[in-house]
Amino acid sequence: MQNLSSTPALNLVTRPRRVRTTAAMRRLSAQTSLEPRNLIQVLFVRDGISEPQPIVSMPGQFQHTLESLVSEVQKAIDAGIACVDLFGVPREEDKDETGSVAWAEDGILNRGLRVLREKFGDQIVIMADTCLDEFTTHGHCGPLTQDEWGNEVVDNDRAVEAYCAMAISQAKAGAHTVSPSGMMDGQVGAIRDALDEAGYTDVSIMAYSAKYASAFFGPFRDAVGSTFKGDRKTYQQDPSQRREALLEAQLDIEEGADFVMVKPAMAYLDIVRELAEVSPVPVAAYQVSGEYAMIEAAAEKGWIDRERIVLESLMGIRRAGADMILTYYATEVAQWLNRSVR
Ligand code: PBG
């Protein structure tokens, strides 16, 4: 460019850069926002420990004691987070073939929920994970059976029965929301009926509608102390599928889902967008353990700018259409957002 005189070199009517000229201008014209209330903090509570245990493949995340769980939730509330999602990690000796400690009143997840509800009441939405894989010896999301050819398969209908018992016990323990994540057919409708019959008509359901059989769940196995070796391809969706996600979400909504979810998030943003276009209920996306671990590992090596990458990854999920994001970063990001210019 040799000519910087007052006559523009190009005769352009539209110069899109005008709305990017200053920080205030960019804030004014921002199309998508990321706010603490959009973020759901995922937390783990573990039985039989006296100190929080670091999760090796998820640096910065812990399996909590009941005490450290309470302080994490207090931090989340102080940062403006609107919901926490709780997973339970039982003692090894309490696991069995059916995962029955999942619906025991004194099972670790129910104890965690009860402590939170008693301490925090309705200050924050307390959501429970409603699935059996953390509680079964074999690590599948439901009890196993043999089909007529002798293959070991997860028994859909018995799994759903167990989820119903689990959901009722969670509602009783104080969960505002239950979240069936096992991808069994009919799970949302059966849970809705069971909750209603037990008098919990106000307890809501976040349906894991489009959950894919994903390698991005890898580090989660560490987080819940799972020795699970197989795969979940007979119940979670195949990564090639788009249509199926719509079918699953439609069924869940017909069955009474109050929220639908896509999981994982980053590799499935097209699915988030598709559901966001048509869903009559709020859409959530779950930034899973593998997404967290990849960011942490690269940041630890100094190869990426951790804070900017985290914010950009979450903004991308919001822009794809997610109303809310389950993420291990929730409270930390809310703290960043609170300190930046408003
Ligand atoms: C299973 C469950 C999984 C996750 C949440 N619930 C693992 C799986 O389906 O294999 C993964 C969460 C994560 O990776 O962050 N009910």
Short mmCIF file of C-alpha atoms and ligand atoms in Angstrom, two decimals:
data_model
loop_
_atom_site.label_atom_id
_atom_site.label_comp_id
_atom_site.label_asym_id
_atom_site.label_seq_id
_atom_site.Cartn_x
_atom_site.Cartn_y
_atom_site.Cartn_z
CA MET A 1 0.00 0.00 0.00
CA GLN A 2 1.76 3.19 -1.11
CA ASN A 3 -1.11 5.56 -0.88
CA LEU A 4 -2.41 6.46 2.60
CA SER A 5 -4.01 9.71 1.50
CA SER A 6 -7.57 10.61 2.39
CA THR A 7 -8.98 9.07 -0.75
CA PRO A 8 -9.67 5.42 -0.10
CA ALA A 9 -7.96 3.01 -2.44
CA LEU A 10 -11.04 0.85 -2.65
CA ASN A 11 -14.50 2.13 -3.26
CA LEU A 12 -16.32 0.00 -0.65
CA VAL A 13 -19.77 0.70 0.74
CA THR A 14 -19.56 -2.07 3.29
CA ARG A 15 -16.49 -2.41 5.45
CA PRO A 16 -17.20 -5.18 8.00
CA ARG A 17 -14.15 -4.12 10.00
CA ARG A 18 -16.05 -1.03 11.25
CA VAL A 19 -17.74 -3.08 13.95
CA ARG A 20 -14.39 -4.47 15.11
CA THR A 21 -12.57 -1.18 15.60
CA THR A 22 -12.61 -0.92 19.43
CA ALA A 23 -13.20 -3.20 22.37
CA ALA A 24 -16.40 -1.32 23.20
CA MET A 25 -17.60 -1.63 19.59
CA ARG A 26 -16.93 -5.37 19.64
CA ARG A 27 -18.79 -5.73 22.91
CA LEU A 28 -21.69 -3.74 21.52
CA SER A 29 -21.93 -5.88 18.42
CA ALA A 30 -21.25 -9.29 20.01
CA GLN A 31 -23.81 -11.78 18.80
CA THR A 32 -23.36 -14.53 21.37
CA SER A 33 -22.66 -14.19 25.06
CA LEU A 34 -21.07 -16.43 27.62
CA GLU A 35 -22.30 -15.89 31.14
CA PRO A 36 -21.86 -17.75 34.44
CA ARG A 37 -25.52 -18.79 34.33
CA ASN A 38 -24.88 -20.69 31.08
CA LEU A 39 -22.39 -23.00 32.80
CA ILE A 40 -23.05 -26.16 34.80
CA GLN A 41 -20.25 -27.31 37.10
CA VAL A 42 -19.67 -31.07 37.01
CA LEU A 43 -18.41 -32.54 40.31
CA PHE A 44 -17.48 -35.96 41.70
CA VAL A 45 -18.07 -37.15 45.26
CA ARG A 46 -16.31 -40.30 46.44
CA ASP A 47 -17.08 -42.65 49.29
CA GLY A 48 -14.49 -43.74 51.84
CA ILE A 49 -11.87 -41.01 51.44
CA SER A 50 -10.77 -38.43 53.98
CA GLU A 51 -9.02 -36.04 51.57
CA PRO A 52 -9.99 -34.95 48.06
CA GLN A 53 -8.23 -37.16 45.49
CA PRO A 54 -6.72 -35.55 42.37
CA ILE A 55 -7.88 -37.06 39.06
CA VAL A 56 -4.67 -37.79 37.18
CA SER A 57 -5.95 -37.44 33.62
CA MET A 58 -7.97 -34.33 34.51
CA PRO A 59 -5.45 -32.02 36.20
CA GLY A 60 -7.19 -29.58 38.51
CA GLN A 61 -10.23 -31.84 39.05
CA PHE A 62 -10.84 -33.92 42.18
CA GLN A 63 -12.92 -36.70 43.61
CA HIS A 64 -14.39 -34.83 46.55
CA THR A 65 -15.20 -35.70 50.13
CA LEU A 66 -18.59 -34.48 51.36
CA GLU A 67 -16.80 -31.53 52.99
CA SER A 68 -14.78 -30.48 49.95
CA LEU A 69 -17.91 -30.96 47.81
CA VAL A 70 -19.75 -28.41 49.92
CA SER A 71 -16.94 -25.89 49.57
CA GLU A 72 -16.80 -26.38 45.78
CA VAL A 73 -20.53 -25.75 45.50
CA GLN A 74 -20.20 -22.66 47.68
CA LYS A 75 -17.54 -21.39 45.25
CA ALA A 76 -19.83 -22.10 42.31
CA ILE A 77 -22.69 -20.17 43.92
CA ASP A 78 -20.41 -17.25 44.73
CA ALA A 79 -19.30 -17.16 41.08
CA GLY A 80 -22.89 -17.05 39.82
CA ILE A 81 -23.15 -20.63 38.55
CA ALA A 82 -26.79 -21.77 38.38
CA CYS A 83 -26.40 -25.55 38.44
CA VAL A 84 -24.08 -28.31 39.63
CA ASP A 85 -24.16 -31.86 38.25
CA LEU A 86 -23.07 -34.54 40.69
CA PHE A 87 -21.54 -37.96 39.99
CA GLY A 88 -20.92 -40.52 42.74
CA VAL A 89 -17.90 -42.80 43.12
CA PRO A 90 -18.71 -45.72 45.45
CA ARG A 91 -16.25 -47.91 47.34
CA GLU A 92 -15.07 -50.86 45.28
CA GLU A 93 -16.65 -53.33 47.71
CA ASP A 94 -20.07 -51.70 47.35
CA LYS A 95 -20.29 -52.36 43.60
CA ASP A 96 -22.36 -55.29 42.38
CA GLU A 97 -23.76 -56.71 39.14
CA THR A 98 -26.83 -54.47 39.19
CA GLY A 99 -25.29 -51.35 40.73
CA SER A 100 -27.73 -51.41 43.63
CA VAL A 101 -25.80 -48.93 45.78
CA ALA A 102 -26.87 -46.34 43.20
CA TRP A 103 -30.34 -46.19 44.70
CA ALA A 104 -29.44 -46.97 48.31
CA GLU A 105 -30.49 -44.11 50.54
CA ASP A 106 -27.01 -44.03 52.09
CA GLY A 107 -25.19 -44.53 48.77
CA ILE A 108 -22.54 -41.88 48.20
CA LEU A 109 -24.37 -40.00 45.46
CA ASN A 110 -27.53 -39.72 47.52
CA ARG A 111 -25.54 -38.64 50.56
CA GLY A 112 -23.87 -35.96 48.46
CA LEU A 113 -27.19 -34.71 47.12
CA ARG A 114 -28.71 -34.60 50.61
CA VAL A 115 -25.81 -32.64 52.08
CA LEU A 116 -26.04 -30.10 49.24
CA ARG A 117 -29.80 -29.67 49.44
CA GLU A 118 -29.73 -29.30 53.21
CA LYS A 119 -26.91 -26.78 53.04
CA PHE A 120 -27.88 -24.76 49.95
CA GLY A 121 -31.63 -25.30 49.50
CA ASP A 122 -32.77 -23.69 46.26
CA GLN A 123 -29.80 -21.34 45.85
CA ILE A 124 -28.48 -23.50 43.03
CA VAL A 125 -29.99 -26.23 40.87
CA ILE A 126 -28.75 -29.57 42.18
CA MET A 127 -28.61 -32.09 39.35
CA ALA A 128 -27.86 -35.78 39.79
CA ASP A 129 -26.34 -38.14 37.27
CA THR A 130 -28.78 -41.00 36.85
CA CYS A 131 -26.80 -43.93 35.50
CA LEU A 132 -25.33 -47.16 36.80
CA ASP A 133 -21.86 -47.49 35.27
CA GLU A 134 -20.06 -46.07 38.32
CA PHE A 135 -21.87 -48.58 40.52
CA THR A 136 -21.69 -51.87 38.61
CA THR A 137 -18.76 -54.30 38.87
CA HIS A 138 -18.64 -54.64 35.07
CA GLY A 139 -18.90 -50.89 34.41
CA HIS A 140 -21.81 -51.05 31.96
CA CYS A 141 -24.73 -48.62 32.24
CA GLY A 142 -27.19 -51.39 33.14
CA PRO A 143 -27.39 -55.05 34.16
CA LEU A 144 -26.06 -57.62 31.72
CA THR A 145 -27.98 -60.50 30.22
CA GLN A 146 -27.38 -63.05 27.47
CA ASP A 147 -29.27 -62.83 24.23
CA GLU A 148 -30.55 -66.03 22.60
CA TRP A 149 -27.21 -66.48 20.80
CA GLY A 150 -25.24 -66.30 23.99
CA ASN A 151 -23.94 -62.75 23.53
CA GLU A 152 -23.64 -60.57 26.60
CA VAL A 153 -25.85 -57.49 26.21
CA VAL A 154 -27.10 -54.70 28.45
CA ASP A 155 -30.70 -55.40 29.40
CA ASN A 156 -32.55 -52.25 28.36
CA ASP A 157 -35.74 -52.73 30.33
CA ARG A 158 -34.12 -53.86 33.57
CA ALA A 159 -31.71 -50.94 33.32
CA VAL A 160 -34.65 -48.57 32.99
CA GLU A 161 -36.33 -50.10 36.05
CA ALA A 162 -33.16 -49.48 38.02
CA TYR A 163 -32.93 -45.88 36.73
CA CYS A 164 -36.47 -45.31 38.03
CA ALA A 165 -35.51 -46.50 41.51
CA MET A 166 -32.38 -44.36 41.31
CA ALA A 167 -34.28 -41.25 40.17
CA ILE A 168 -36.79 -41.57 43.01
CA SER A 169 -33.99 -41.97 45.56
CA GLN A 170 -32.27 -38.90 44.11
CA ALA A 171 -35.44 -36.82 44.26
CA LYS A 172 -35.90 -37.93 47.85
CA ALA A 173 -32.30 -36.95 48.60
CA GLY A 174 -32.97 -33.43 47.29
CA ALA A 175 -32.07 -33.41 43.58
CA HIS A 176 -33.94 -30.70 41.67
CA THR A 177 -33.08 -32.43 38.39
CA VAL A 178 -32.22 -35.98 37.44
CA SER A 179 -30.19 -36.71 34.33
CA PRO A 180 -30.44 -40.18 32.80
CA SER A 181 -27.22 -40.67 30.83
CA GLY A 182 -27.42 -44.36 29.99
CA MET A 183 -29.00 -44.11 26.51
CA MET A 184 -31.55 -46.84 27.23
CA ASP A 185 -34.74 -46.71 25.18
CA GLY A 186 -37.74 -45.39 27.08
CA GLN A 187 -35.69 -44.15 30.04
CA VAL A 188 -37.11 -40.63 30.13
CA GLY A 189 -40.77 -41.64 30.00
CA ALA A 190 -40.36 -44.34 32.62
CA ILE A 191 -38.52 -41.97 34.96
CA ARG A 192 -41.16 -39.26 34.46
CA ASP A 193 -43.91 -41.73 35.40
CA ALA A 194 -41.98 -43.05 38.38
CA LEU A 195 -41.24 -39.55 39.71
CA ASP A 196 -44.84 -38.46 39.25
CA GLU A 197 -46.21 -41.53 40.97
CA ALA A 198 -43.87 -40.90 43.90
CA GLY A 199 -45.13 -37.31 44.11
CA TYR A 200 -42.08 -35.61 42.57
CA THR A 201 -43.91 -33.82 39.78
CA ASP A 202 -41.62 -30.78 40.10
CA VAL A 203 -38.38 -32.68 39.74
CA SER A 204 -37.13 -32.07 36.21
CA ILE A 205 -35.32 -34.32 33.76
CA MET A 206 -32.28 -33.42 31.71
CA ALA A 207 -32.16 -36.06 29.00
CA TYR A 208 -28.87 -37.13 27.54
CA SER A 209 -30.56 -37.36 24.17
CA ALA A 210 -27.71 -37.51 21.69
CA LYS A 211 -24.86 -39.19 23.51
CA TYR A 212 -22.26 -40.73 21.25
CA ALA A 213 -20.04 -43.78 21.81
CA SER A 214 -17.01 -41.53 22.14
CA ALA A 215 -13.31 -41.86 22.86
CA PHE A 216 -13.55 -38.38 24.37
CA PHE A 217 -14.93 -39.99 27.55
CA GLY A 218 -11.56 -41.67 28.22
CA PRO A 219 -10.34 -39.60 31.20
CA PHE A 220 -13.79 -39.88 32.86
CA ARG A 221 -13.01 -43.52 33.57
CA ASP A 222 -10.20 -42.33 35.84
CA ALA A 223 -12.51 -39.83 37.42
CA VAL A 224 -14.98 -42.49 38.52
CA GLY A 225 -12.40 -45.18 39.23
CA SER A 226 -13.77 -47.41 36.48
CA THR A 227 -11.92 -50.44 35.16
CA PHE A 228 -14.39 -50.71 32.26
CA LYS A 229 -12.72 -52.23 29.23
CA GLY A 230 -15.34 -52.73 26.49
CA ASP A 231 -17.39 -50.18 24.61
CA ARG A 232 -20.94 -48.87 24.68
CA LYS A 233 -21.62 -49.06 20.96
CA THR A 234 -24.85 -51.05 21.36
CA TYR A 235 -26.48 -48.25 23.35
CA GLN A 236 -24.67 -44.98 22.65
CA GLN A 237 -24.92 -43.42 19.18
CA ASP A 238 -22.57 -44.04 16.31
CA PRO A 239 -20.48 -40.93 15.49
CA SER A 240 -21.72 -41.04 11.89
CA GLN A 241 -25.30 -40.31 12.90
CA ARG A 242 -27.23 -37.07 12.50
CA ARG A 243 -30.81 -38.24 11.96
CA GLU A 244 -30.68 -40.49 14.98
CA ALA A 245 -29.93 -37.49 17.20
CA LEU A 246 -33.17 -35.87 16.09
CA LEU A 247 -35.13 -39.06 16.70
CA GLU A 248 -33.65 -39.49 20.18
CA ALA A 249 -34.36 -35.88 21.12
CA GLN A 250 -37.90 -36.06 19.74
CA LEU A 251 -38.64 -39.21 21.73
CA ASP A 252 -37.19 -37.69 24.90
CA ILE A 253 -39.29 -34.55 24.51
CA GLU A 254 -42.42 -36.63 23.91
CA GLU A 255 -41.55 -38.64 27.00
CA GLY A 256 -41.33 -35.48 29.12
CA ALA A 257 -37.73 -34.28 28.97
CA ASP A 258 -37.36 -30.75 30.33
CA PHE A 259 -33.92 -30.32 28.76
CA VAL A 260 -32.15 -32.21 26.00
CA MET A 261 -28.40 -32.64 25.76
CA VAL A 262 -25.71 -33.36 23.20
CA LYS A 263 -22.52 -35.07 24.34
CA PRO A 264 -19.58 -34.68 23.68
CA ALA A 265 -19.67 -31.05 22.55
CA MET A 266 -16.72 -30.09 20.38
CA ALA A 267 -16.83 -32.89 17.82
CA TYR A 268 -20.66 -32.67 17.65
CA LEU A 269 -21.35 -28.95 17.25
CA ASP A 270 -23.40 -29.63 14.12
CA ILE A 271 -25.72 -31.77 16.24
CA VAL A 272 -26.00 -29.00 18.84
CA ARG A 273 -27.01 -26.62 16.06
CA GLU A 274 -29.57 -29.03 14.61
CA LEU A 275 -31.26 -29.57 17.95
CA ALA A 276 -31.10 -25.87 18.79
CA GLU A 277 -33.02 -25.09 15.59
CA VAL A 278 -35.96 -27.34 16.43
CA SER A 279 -36.05 -28.05 20.16
CA PRO A 280 -38.97 -26.60 22.12
CA VAL A 281 -37.00 -27.17 25.35
CA PRO A 282 -33.58 -25.81 26.35
CA VAL A 283 -30.57 -27.50 24.78
CA ALA A 284 -27.46 -28.41 26.77
CA ALA A 285 -24.07 -29.58 25.55
CA TYR A 286 -21.46 -31.42 27.61
CA GLN A 287 -17.79 -30.48 27.22
CA VAL A 288 -16.47 -33.86 28.33
CA SER A 289 -13.39 -35.16 30.10
CA GLY A 290 -11.35 -35.70 26.92
CA GLU A 291 -12.01 -32.15 25.75
CA TYR A 292 -10.83 -30.89 29.15
CA ALA A 293 -7.78 -33.17 29.18
CA MET A 294 -6.63 -32.09 25.71
CA ILE A 295 -6.75 -28.42 26.64
CA GLU A 296 -4.99 -29.03 29.95
CA ALA A 297 -2.24 -31.16 28.39
CA ALA A 298 -1.45 -28.68 25.63
CA ALA A 299 -1.60 -25.74 28.04
CA GLU A 300 0.70 -27.52 30.45
CA LYS A 301 3.26 -27.85 27.66
CA GLY A 302 2.94 -24.13 26.98
CA TRP A 303 1.64 -24.76 23.47
CA ILE A 304 -1.64 -22.88 23.79
CA ASP A 305 -3.04 -19.97 25.77
CA ARG A 306 -5.17 -21.86 28.28
CA GLU A 307 -7.59 -19.11 29.27
CA ARG A 308 -8.27 -17.96 25.71
CA ILE A 309 -8.70 -21.51 24.45
CA VAL A 310 -11.13 -22.39 27.23
CA LEU A 311 -13.22 -19.27 26.59
CA GLU A 312 -13.17 -19.81 22.82
CA SER A 313 -14.18 -23.46 23.14
CA LEU A 314 -17.13 -22.50 25.34
CA MET A 315 -18.14 -19.60 23.08
CA GLY A 316 -18.10 -22.01 20.14
CA ILE A 317 -20.52 -24.32 21.94
CA ARG A 318 -22.79 -21.38 22.79
CA ARG A 319 -22.63 -20.10 19.19
CA ALA A 320 -23.60 -23.57 17.96
CA GLY A 321 -26.80 -23.05 19.93
CA ALA A 322 -26.37 -24.56 23.38
CA ASP A 323 -28.31 -22.68 26.04
CA MET A 324 -26.19 -24.28 28.73
CA ILE A 325 -22.88 -26.11 28.91
CA LEU A 326 -21.84 -28.82 31.35
CA THR A 327 -18.12 -28.31 31.87
CA TYR A 328 -15.37 -28.98 34.38
CA TYR A 329 -14.33 -25.34 33.90
CA ALA A 330 -17.61 -23.75 34.99
CA THR A 331 -16.69 -22.08 38.28
CA GLU A 332 -13.23 -21.03 37.13
CA VAL A 333 -14.59 -19.48 33.94
CA ALA A 334 -17.37 -17.73 35.85
CA GLN A 335 -14.69 -16.19 38.05
CA TRP A 336 -12.86 -14.93 34.95
CA LEU A 337 -16.06 -13.54 33.47
CA ASN A 338 -16.92 -11.73 36.69
CA ARG A 339 -13.57 -10.01 36.83
CA SER A 340 -13.57 -8.83 33.17
CA VAL A 341 -15.23 -5.64 31.90
CA ARG A 342 -18.99 -5.78 32.01
C1 PBG B 1 -21.79 -42.76 31.82
C2 PBG B 1 -21.15 -41.45 31.66
C3 PBG B 1 -19.95 -41.21 31.01
C4 PBG B 1 -19.73 -39.85 31.10
C5 PBG B 1 -20.76 -39.28 31.83
N1 PBG B 1 -21.64 -40.29 32.15
C6 PBG B 1 -19.01 -42.15 30.39
C7 PBG B 1 -19.48 -43.06 29.35
O1 PBG B 1 -20.61 -42.99 28.87
O2 PBG B 1 -18.67 -43.93 28.96
C8 PBG B 1 -18.56 -39.14 30.52
C9 PBG B 1 -18.32 -37.75 31.00
C10 PBG B 1 -17.01 -37.22 30.56
O3 PBG B 1 -16.27 -37.83 29.80
O4 PBG B 1 -16.70 -36.08 30.98
N2 PBG B 1 -23.04 -42.72 32.38
#
